[in-house]
Amino acid sequence: MDKKIVFMYAGQGSGYYYMGESLYYNNKIFKHWMDLADEVIQDHGFPSLIEALYYQNKKRDAFDKIEISHPAIVVVQYALTKVLEKMDIIPEIVWGNSVGELAASAAAEIISFESMIQAAIDQVIVLKERCKKGNMLAVVGDRLQLQRIEVLKACELAGVNFDGHYLLSGNEDVIAKAYSYAKKNRIISQLIPTNFGFHSSAIDNAKIGIMNKHSCIEYSNSTCQYISSTEEGFIVDAGTGCFWDAIRKPLEFKKTFLNVYDNDQFYIDMSPSGTLATFFTYNINNKEVVNFSRTLQPGSEKLDLIDTLKKKIKSN
């Protein structure tokens, strides 16, 4: 392939129970990394990821238990990276979004597999110890009109994914009122399955604790270029504080896309839900563009998306 390959990693809101199920039962590479991660996670006193993802819950259950969702979103995307690497699909650029920056950094070998899991677990521990429950809400509409609504103004703008698609965040009661208003007034909206107000001041009490725990992470140089949606583009050095910033700063996918998009690159959405490919499509506003692909999405847990990916790469 002549194009540079970009792996895009998503954060909270992209996960769900049974994500990657077909891969887990049919791909030895995926299963190996999922099982290995599960051992590490259980060694830290956390519940089994495999049991929670594939045995104990229903597909429609809310994926909002942070001790499961936070590490699971990271681990599934990392295991999927290893599957593609075995197929000689290797990124020259990684693009991290929110907690997905942990998976992106491990994929680029900036941090180790073990550090990736440890960092995700540490974030969960500190968030549960220091922060009140919160939530996040995606809303669709005209920005100027939305800004005039008092109940929405009480929330914090946590990100802009594309024109007309906004991410709000805050404490639980604030988001609950915003969601209730949106439903009553027929504003298109969706609650993000999480128990914390990521990308807002609702998690500020966790800053010192998370920064202290992350200070032990060892970082390595990488041959991969690195894009961060909280930094709105390419960054040169990862270091202490970057993974805190990844979950605290606004998630600026739209601005980042405008800053980094290159038609000579091929973008692969590593998220379990295909979320980033959707954002990509709306930002590029060109249905004929073929330089991006999904790997997984709800309701399509078969391996056909990966087969489609291989064909797209060959054609590019």
Tab-separated table of C-alpha atoms in Angstrom:
chain	number	residue	atom	x	y	z
A	1	MET	CA	0.000	0.000	0.000
A	2	ASP	CA	1.276	3.467	-0.941
A	3	LYS	CA	-0.781	5.303	1.687
A	4	LYS	CA	0.353	5.663	5.294
A	5	ILE	CA	-1.827	3.587	7.615
A	6	VAL	CA	-3.434	5.364	10.583
A	7	PHE	CA	-4.992	3.405	13.465
A	8	MET	CA	-7.670	5.417	15.325
A	9	TYR	CA	-8.525	4.514	18.944
A	10	ALA	CA	-11.718	5.573	20.740
A	11	GLY	CA	-12.651	6.121	24.377
A	12	GLN	CA	-15.708	5.953	26.635
A	13	GLY	CA	-18.970	5.384	24.800
A	14	SER	CA	-17.495	3.088	22.155
A	15	GLY	CA	-17.781	-0.145	24.136
A	16	TYR	CA	-20.561	-2.668	24.722
A	17	TYR	CA	-21.021	-6.181	26.085
A	18	TYR	CA	-19.964	-8.923	23.653
A	19	MET	CA	-17.756	-6.587	21.636
A	20	GLY	CA	-15.202	-8.671	19.762
A	21	GLU	CA	-17.042	-11.901	20.598
A	22	SER	CA	-16.505	-13.557	17.203
A	23	LEU	CA	-12.835	-12.651	17.275
A	24	TYR	CA	-12.476	-14.023	20.791
A	25	TYR	CA	-13.873	-17.419	19.777
A	26	ASN	CA	-12.373	-17.596	16.289
A	27	ASN	CA	-9.036	-15.773	16.341
A	28	LYS	CA	-6.164	-17.129	18.435
A	29	ILE	CA	-4.255	-13.841	18.459
A	30	PHE	CA	-7.208	-11.827	19.747
A	31	LYS	CA	-8.034	-14.462	22.365
A	32	HIS	CA	-4.417	-14.644	23.548
A	33	TRP	CA	-4.192	-10.912	24.279
A	34	MET	CA	-7.666	-10.742	25.809
A	35	ASP	CA	-6.891	-13.666	28.140
A	36	LEU	CA	-3.493	-12.253	29.060
A	37	ALA	CA	-5.046	-8.888	29.889
A	38	ASP	CA	-7.734	-10.615	31.932
A	39	GLU	CA	-5.088	-12.310	34.081
A	40	VAL	CA	-3.356	-8.990	34.762
A	41	ILE	CA	-6.654	-7.269	35.548
A	42	GLN	CA	-7.751	-9.995	37.974
A	43	ASP	CA	-4.329	-9.912	39.661
A	44	HIS	CA	-5.173	-6.315	40.594
A	45	GLY	CA	-8.413	-7.401	42.261
A	46	PHE	CA	-10.687	-6.337	39.415
A	47	PRO	CA	-13.476	-8.589	38.102
A	48	SER	CA	-12.799	-10.856	35.126
A	49	LEU	CA	-13.058	-8.958	31.855
A	50	ILE	CA	-13.865	-12.107	29.894
A	51	GLU	CA	-16.641	-13.171	32.264
A	52	ALA	CA	-18.183	-9.700	32.212
A	53	LEU	CA	-17.921	-9.240	28.440
A	54	TYR	CA	-18.991	-12.641	27.171
A	55	TYR	CA	-20.857	-14.539	29.915
A	56	GLN	CA	-22.414	-12.535	32.744
A	57	ASN	CA	-24.350	-9.766	31.002
A	58	LYS	CA	-26.908	-9.283	28.258
A	59	LYS	CA	-26.020	-7.520	25.023
A	60	ARG	CA	-28.454	-4.686	25.733
A	61	ASP	CA	-27.226	-4.035	29.292
A	62	ALA	CA	-25.772	-0.572	29.858
A	63	PHE	CA	-22.001	-0.742	29.539
A	64	ASP	CA	-21.463	1.716	32.376
A	65	LYS	CA	-19.564	-0.150	35.086
A	66	ILE	CA	-16.275	1.700	34.893
A	67	GLU	CA	-14.248	-1.146	36.429
A	68	ILE	CA	-15.265	-3.138	33.322
A	69	SER	CA	-15.756	-0.527	30.588
A	70	HIS	CA	-12.561	1.466	31.134
A	71	PRO	CA	-10.041	-1.388	30.839
A	72	ALA	CA	-12.196	-3.292	28.328
A	73	ILE	CA	-12.270	-0.473	25.771
A	74	VAL	CA	-8.484	-0.227	25.951
A	75	VAL	CA	-7.781	-3.969	25.875
A	76	VAL	CA	-10.160	-4.830	23.014
A	77	GLN	CA	-8.592	-2.199	20.769
A	78	TYR	CA	-5.087	-3.352	21.672
A	79	ALA	CA	-5.944	-7.011	20.971
A	80	LEU	CA	-7.462	-5.982	17.647
A	81	THR	CA	-4.218	-4.147	16.843
A	82	LYS	CA	-2.327	-7.403	17.331
A	83	VAL	CA	-4.728	-9.200	14.977
A	84	LEU	CA	-4.066	-6.663	12.227
A	85	GLU	CA	-0.313	-6.724	12.848
A	86	LYS	CA	-0.367	-10.496	12.271
A	87	MET	CA	-1.955	-9.714	8.901
A	88	ASP	CA	0.923	-7.296	8.162
A	89	ILE	CA	-1.378	-4.300	8.596
A	90	ILE	CA	0.855	-2.068	10.705
A	91	PRO	CA	0.297	1.611	11.527
A	92	GLU	CA	2.746	4.373	10.755
A	93	ILE	CA	0.502	6.796	12.660
A	94	VAL	CA	-1.717	6.219	15.722
A	95	TRP	CA	-4.578	8.542	16.674
A	96	GLY	CA	-5.800	8.475	20.267
A	97	ASN	CA	-9.126	9.718	21.599
A	98	SER	CA	-9.821	9.960	25.340
A	99	VAL	CA	-8.857	6.764	27.221
A	100	GLY	CA	-8.176	5.270	23.788
A	101	GLU	CA	-4.843	7.098	24.015
A	102	LEU	CA	-3.669	4.295	26.294
A	103	ALA	CA	-4.282	1.731	23.554
A	104	ALA	CA	-2.749	4.033	20.941
A	105	SER	CA	0.397	4.514	23.031
A	106	ALA	CA	0.791	0.788	23.646
A	107	ALA	CA	0.187	0.024	19.965
A	108	ALA	CA	2.979	2.467	19.105
A	109	GLU	CA	5.169	0.856	21.798
A	110	ILE	CA	5.473	4.167	23.630
A	111	ILE	CA	4.309	2.330	26.755
A	112	SER	CA	4.191	-1.383	27.509
A	113	PHE	CA	1.149	-3.636	27.449
A	114	GLU	CA	1.362	-3.938	31.225
A	115	SER	CA	1.634	-0.166	31.707
A	116	MET	CA	-1.420	0.331	29.499
A	117	ILE	CA	-3.520	-1.920	31.717
A	118	GLN	CA	-2.059	-0.507	34.930
A	119	ALA	CA	-2.824	3.055	33.835
A	120	ALA	CA	-6.432	2.179	33.002
A	121	ILE	CA	-6.876	0.444	36.362
A	122	ASP	CA	-5.263	3.326	38.255
A	123	GLN	CA	-7.628	5.795	36.620
A	124	VAL	CA	-10.621	3.697	37.700
A	125	ILE	CA	-9.397	3.403	41.286
A	126	VAL	CA	-8.764	7.127	41.713
A	127	LEU	CA	-11.961	8.202	39.939
A	128	LYS	CA	-14.054	5.977	42.213
A	129	GLU	CA	-12.230	7.221	45.319
A	130	ARG	CA	-12.187	10.948	44.570
A	131	CYS	CA	-15.076	11.862	42.258
A	132	LYS	CA	-18.823	12.054	42.478
A	133	LYS	CA	-20.836	10.237	39.851
A	134	GLY	CA	-21.236	12.052	36.579
A	135	ASN	CA	-22.289	11.449	33.022
A	136	MET	CA	-21.900	12.536	29.423
A	137	LEU	CA	-24.481	13.425	26.804
A	138	ALA	CA	-24.172	13.664	23.037
A	139	VAL	CA	-26.520	16.236	21.465
A	140	VAL	CA	-27.240	17.164	17.866
A	141	GLY	CA	-28.375	20.613	16.778
A	142	ASP	CA	-27.454	24.161	15.884
A	143	ARG	CA	-24.756	25.361	18.249
A	144	LEU	CA	-26.119	28.889	18.685
A	145	GLN	CA	-29.598	27.586	19.488
A	146	LEU	CA	-28.267	25.003	21.945
A	147	GLN	CA	-26.187	27.662	23.711
A	148	ARG	CA	-29.346	29.626	24.546
A	149	ILE	CA	-30.874	26.738	26.532
A	150	GLU	CA	-30.176	27.308	30.235
A	151	VAL	CA	-30.267	23.648	31.272
A	152	LEU	CA	-27.706	22.782	28.598
A	153	LYS	CA	-25.526	25.770	29.525
A	154	ALA	CA	-25.188	24.220	32.988
A	155	CYS	CA	-23.240	21.371	31.374
A	156	GLU	CA	-19.669	21.676	30.147
A	157	LEU	CA	-18.821	21.348	26.477
A	158	ALA	CA	-16.629	18.247	26.492
A	159	GLY	CA	-16.049	17.956	22.766
A	160	VAL	CA	-17.095	18.613	19.189
A	161	ASN	CA	-17.102	15.551	16.943
A	162	PHE	CA	-18.379	17.241	13.776
A	163	ASP	CA	-20.593	20.179	12.858
A	164	GLY	CA	-23.803	19.919	14.865
A	165	HIS	CA	-22.650	17.041	17.074
A	166	TYR	CA	-21.581	18.030	20.591
A	167	LEU	CA	-20.500	16.203	23.711
A	168	LEU	CA	-21.678	17.559	27.072
A	169	SER	CA	-20.365	16.466	30.455
A	170	GLY	CA	-20.854	17.145	34.137
A	171	ASN	CA	-22.154	15.802	37.418
A	172	GLU	CA	-24.939	13.231	37.346
A	173	ASP	CA	-27.811	15.573	38.246
A	174	VAL	CA	-26.769	18.221	35.706
A	175	ILE	CA	-26.641	15.727	32.830
A	176	ALA	CA	-29.899	14.084	33.960
A	177	LYS	CA	-31.707	17.442	33.722
A	178	ALA	CA	-30.150	18.149	30.327
A	179	TYR	CA	-31.184	14.742	28.980
A	180	SER	CA	-34.721	15.118	30.311
A	181	TYR	CA	-35.036	18.528	28.643
A	182	ALA	CA	-33.640	17.195	25.377
A	183	LYS	CA	-36.146	14.334	25.285
A	184	LYS	CA	-39.121	16.564	26.084
A	185	ASN	CA	-38.115	19.094	23.433
A	186	ARG	CA	-37.211	16.520	20.781
A	187	ILE	CA	-33.556	17.424	20.668
A	188	ILE	CA	-31.617	14.472	19.317
A	189	SER	CA	-29.490	13.215	22.185
A	190	GLN	CA	-27.863	10.109	23.600
A	191	LEU	CA	-26.480	9.328	27.034
A	192	ILE	CA	-22.933	7.994	26.964
A	193	PRO	CA	-22.651	4.811	29.083
A	194	THR	CA	-20.298	5.995	31.821
A	195	ASN	CA	-20.591	6.918	35.488
A	196	PHE	CA	-18.189	9.861	35.371
A	197	GLY	CA	-18.103	13.249	33.703
A	198	PHE	CA	-14.993	12.787	31.609
A	199	HIS	CA	-13.548	15.832	29.825
A	200	SER	CA	-15.015	18.191	32.429
A	201	SER	CA	-14.306	19.658	35.854
A	202	ALA	CA	-16.474	16.874	37.325
A	203	ILE	CA	-13.344	14.698	37.490
A	204	ASP	CA	-10.867	17.367	38.636
A	205	ASN	CA	-10.609	15.855	42.123
A	206	ALA	CA	-8.890	12.856	40.532
A	207	LYS	CA	-6.078	14.849	38.933
A	208	ILE	CA	-3.411	14.620	41.640
A	209	GLY	CA	-4.072	10.948	42.352
A	210	ILE	CA	-3.967	9.937	38.699
A	211	MET	CA	-0.896	12.066	37.963
A	212	ASN	CA	0.937	10.503	40.909
A	213	LYS	CA	0.134	6.968	39.786
A	214	HIS	CA	1.041	7.723	36.173
A	215	SER	CA	4.416	9.159	37.217
A	216	CYS	CA	5.716	5.576	37.405
A	217	ILE	CA	5.026	4.874	33.717
A	218	GLU	CA	8.112	4.372	31.557
A	219	TYR	CA	7.975	5.868	28.065
A	220	SER	CA	9.919	4.822	24.966
A	221	ASN	CA	10.570	6.464	21.634
A	222	SER	CA	8.427	5.211	18.774
A	223	THR	CA	8.738	5.055	15.015
A	224	CYS	CA	5.007	5.825	14.844
A	225	GLN	CA	3.734	9.376	14.608
A	226	TYR	CA	1.144	10.226	17.257
A	227	ILE	CA	-2.087	12.223	17.035
A	228	SER	CA	-4.125	13.272	20.069
A	229	SER	CA	-7.666	14.654	19.827
A	230	THR	CA	-7.233	16.528	23.093
A	231	GLU	CA	-4.116	18.226	21.700
A	232	GLU	CA	-5.842	18.819	18.332
A	233	GLY	CA	-3.112	17.261	16.222
A	234	PHE	CA	0.318	15.642	16.177
A	235	ILE	CA	2.355	15.539	19.366
A	236	VAL	CA	6.054	14.800	19.679
A	237	ASP	CA	6.571	13.609	23.238
A	238	ALA	CA	4.299	11.583	25.482
A	239	GLY	CA	5.000	11.912	29.176
A	240	THR	CA	3.581	12.271	32.662
A	241	GLY	CA	0.296	14.090	32.402
A	242	CYS	CA	-0.601	13.107	28.861
A	243	PHE	CA	-3.020	10.357	29.915
A	244	TRP	CA	-4.654	12.655	32.453
A	245	ASP	CA	-5.058	15.297	29.750
A	246	ALA	CA	-6.521	12.625	27.470
A	247	ILE	CA	-9.527	12.138	29.774
A	248	ARG	CA	-9.785	15.698	31.117
A	249	LYS	CA	-9.271	18.148	28.254
A	250	PRO	CA	-12.063	18.687	25.687
A	251	LEU	CA	-12.165	16.021	23.004
A	252	GLU	CA	-11.717	17.997	19.791
A	253	PHE	CA	-12.181	15.385	17.058
A	254	LYS	CA	-13.407	17.899	14.486
A	255	LYS	CA	-10.498	20.325	14.960
A	256	THR	CA	-8.028	17.461	14.978
A	257	PHE	CA	-9.475	16.031	11.775
A	258	LEU	CA	-9.175	19.396	10.045
A	259	ASN	CA	-5.569	19.714	11.244
A	260	VAL	CA	-4.317	16.246	10.296
A	261	TYR	CA	-6.452	14.754	7.525
A	262	ASP	CA	-4.456	13.696	4.484
A	263	ASN	CA	-5.936	11.946	1.456
A	264	ASP	CA	-2.656	10.033	1.124
A	265	GLN	CA	-3.330	8.243	4.400
A	266	PHE	CA	-5.580	5.246	5.066
A	267	TYR	CA	-7.554	5.486	8.322
A	268	ILE	CA	-8.646	2.397	10.258
A	269	ASP	CA	-11.190	2.748	13.060
A	270	MET	CA	-10.108	0.407	15.866
A	271	SER	CA	-13.112	1.262	18.043
A	272	PRO	CA	-15.517	-1.590	18.841
A	273	SER	CA	-18.499	0.495	17.706
A	274	GLY	CA	-17.283	2.079	14.484
A	275	THR	CA	-17.797	5.451	16.169
A	276	LEU	CA	-14.740	7.180	14.747
A	277	ALA	CA	-15.528	6.080	11.191
A	278	THR	CA	-18.910	7.781	11.595
A	279	PHE	CA	-17.246	11.003	12.794
A	280	PHE	CA	-14.785	10.687	9.926
A	281	THR	CA	-17.583	10.419	7.363
A	282	TYR	CA	-19.405	13.517	8.613
A	283	ASN	CA	-16.222	15.570	8.772
A	284	ILE	CA	-15.036	14.719	5.293
A	285	ASN	CA	-18.537	15.216	3.831
A	286	ASN	CA	-17.725	13.017	0.844
A	287	LYS	CA	-19.430	9.637	0.571
A	288	GLU	CA	-17.119	8.531	-2.243
A	289	VAL	CA	-13.955	8.630	-0.158
A	290	VAL	CA	-12.584	5.121	0.376
A	291	ASN	CA	-9.493	5.789	2.483
A	292	PHE	CA	-11.006	4.646	5.778
A	293	SER	CA	-12.476	1.442	7.182
A	294	ARG	CA	-14.134	-0.016	10.269
A	295	THR	CA	-12.993	-3.171	12.051
A	296	LEU	CA	-15.902	-3.854	14.454
A	297	GLN	CA	-19.383	-2.521	15.103
A	298	PRO	CA	-22.469	-3.585	17.085
A	299	GLY	CA	-24.658	-6.074	15.230
A	300	SER	CA	-21.807	-7.040	12.926
A	301	GLU	CA	-19.533	-9.093	15.139
A	302	LYS	CA	-18.598	-11.450	12.331
A	303	LEU	CA	-15.196	-11.188	10.713
A	304	ASP	CA	-16.527	-9.746	7.430
A	305	LEU	CA	-15.500	-6.185	8.343
A	306	ILE	CA	-11.892	-7.269	8.668
A	307	ASP	CA	-12.142	-9.079	5.321
A	308	THR	CA	-13.506	-5.852	3.816
A	309	LEU	CA	-10.603	-3.959	5.381
A	310	LYS	CA	-8.079	-6.268	3.702
A	311	LYS	CA	-9.736	-5.704	0.315
A	312	LYS	CA	-9.747	-1.920	0.787
A	313	ILE	CA	-6.071	-1.901	1.685
A	314	LYS	CA	-5.215	-3.937	-1.413
A	315	SER	CA	-7.171	-1.510	-3.601
A	316	ASN	CA	-5.341	1.492	-2.115
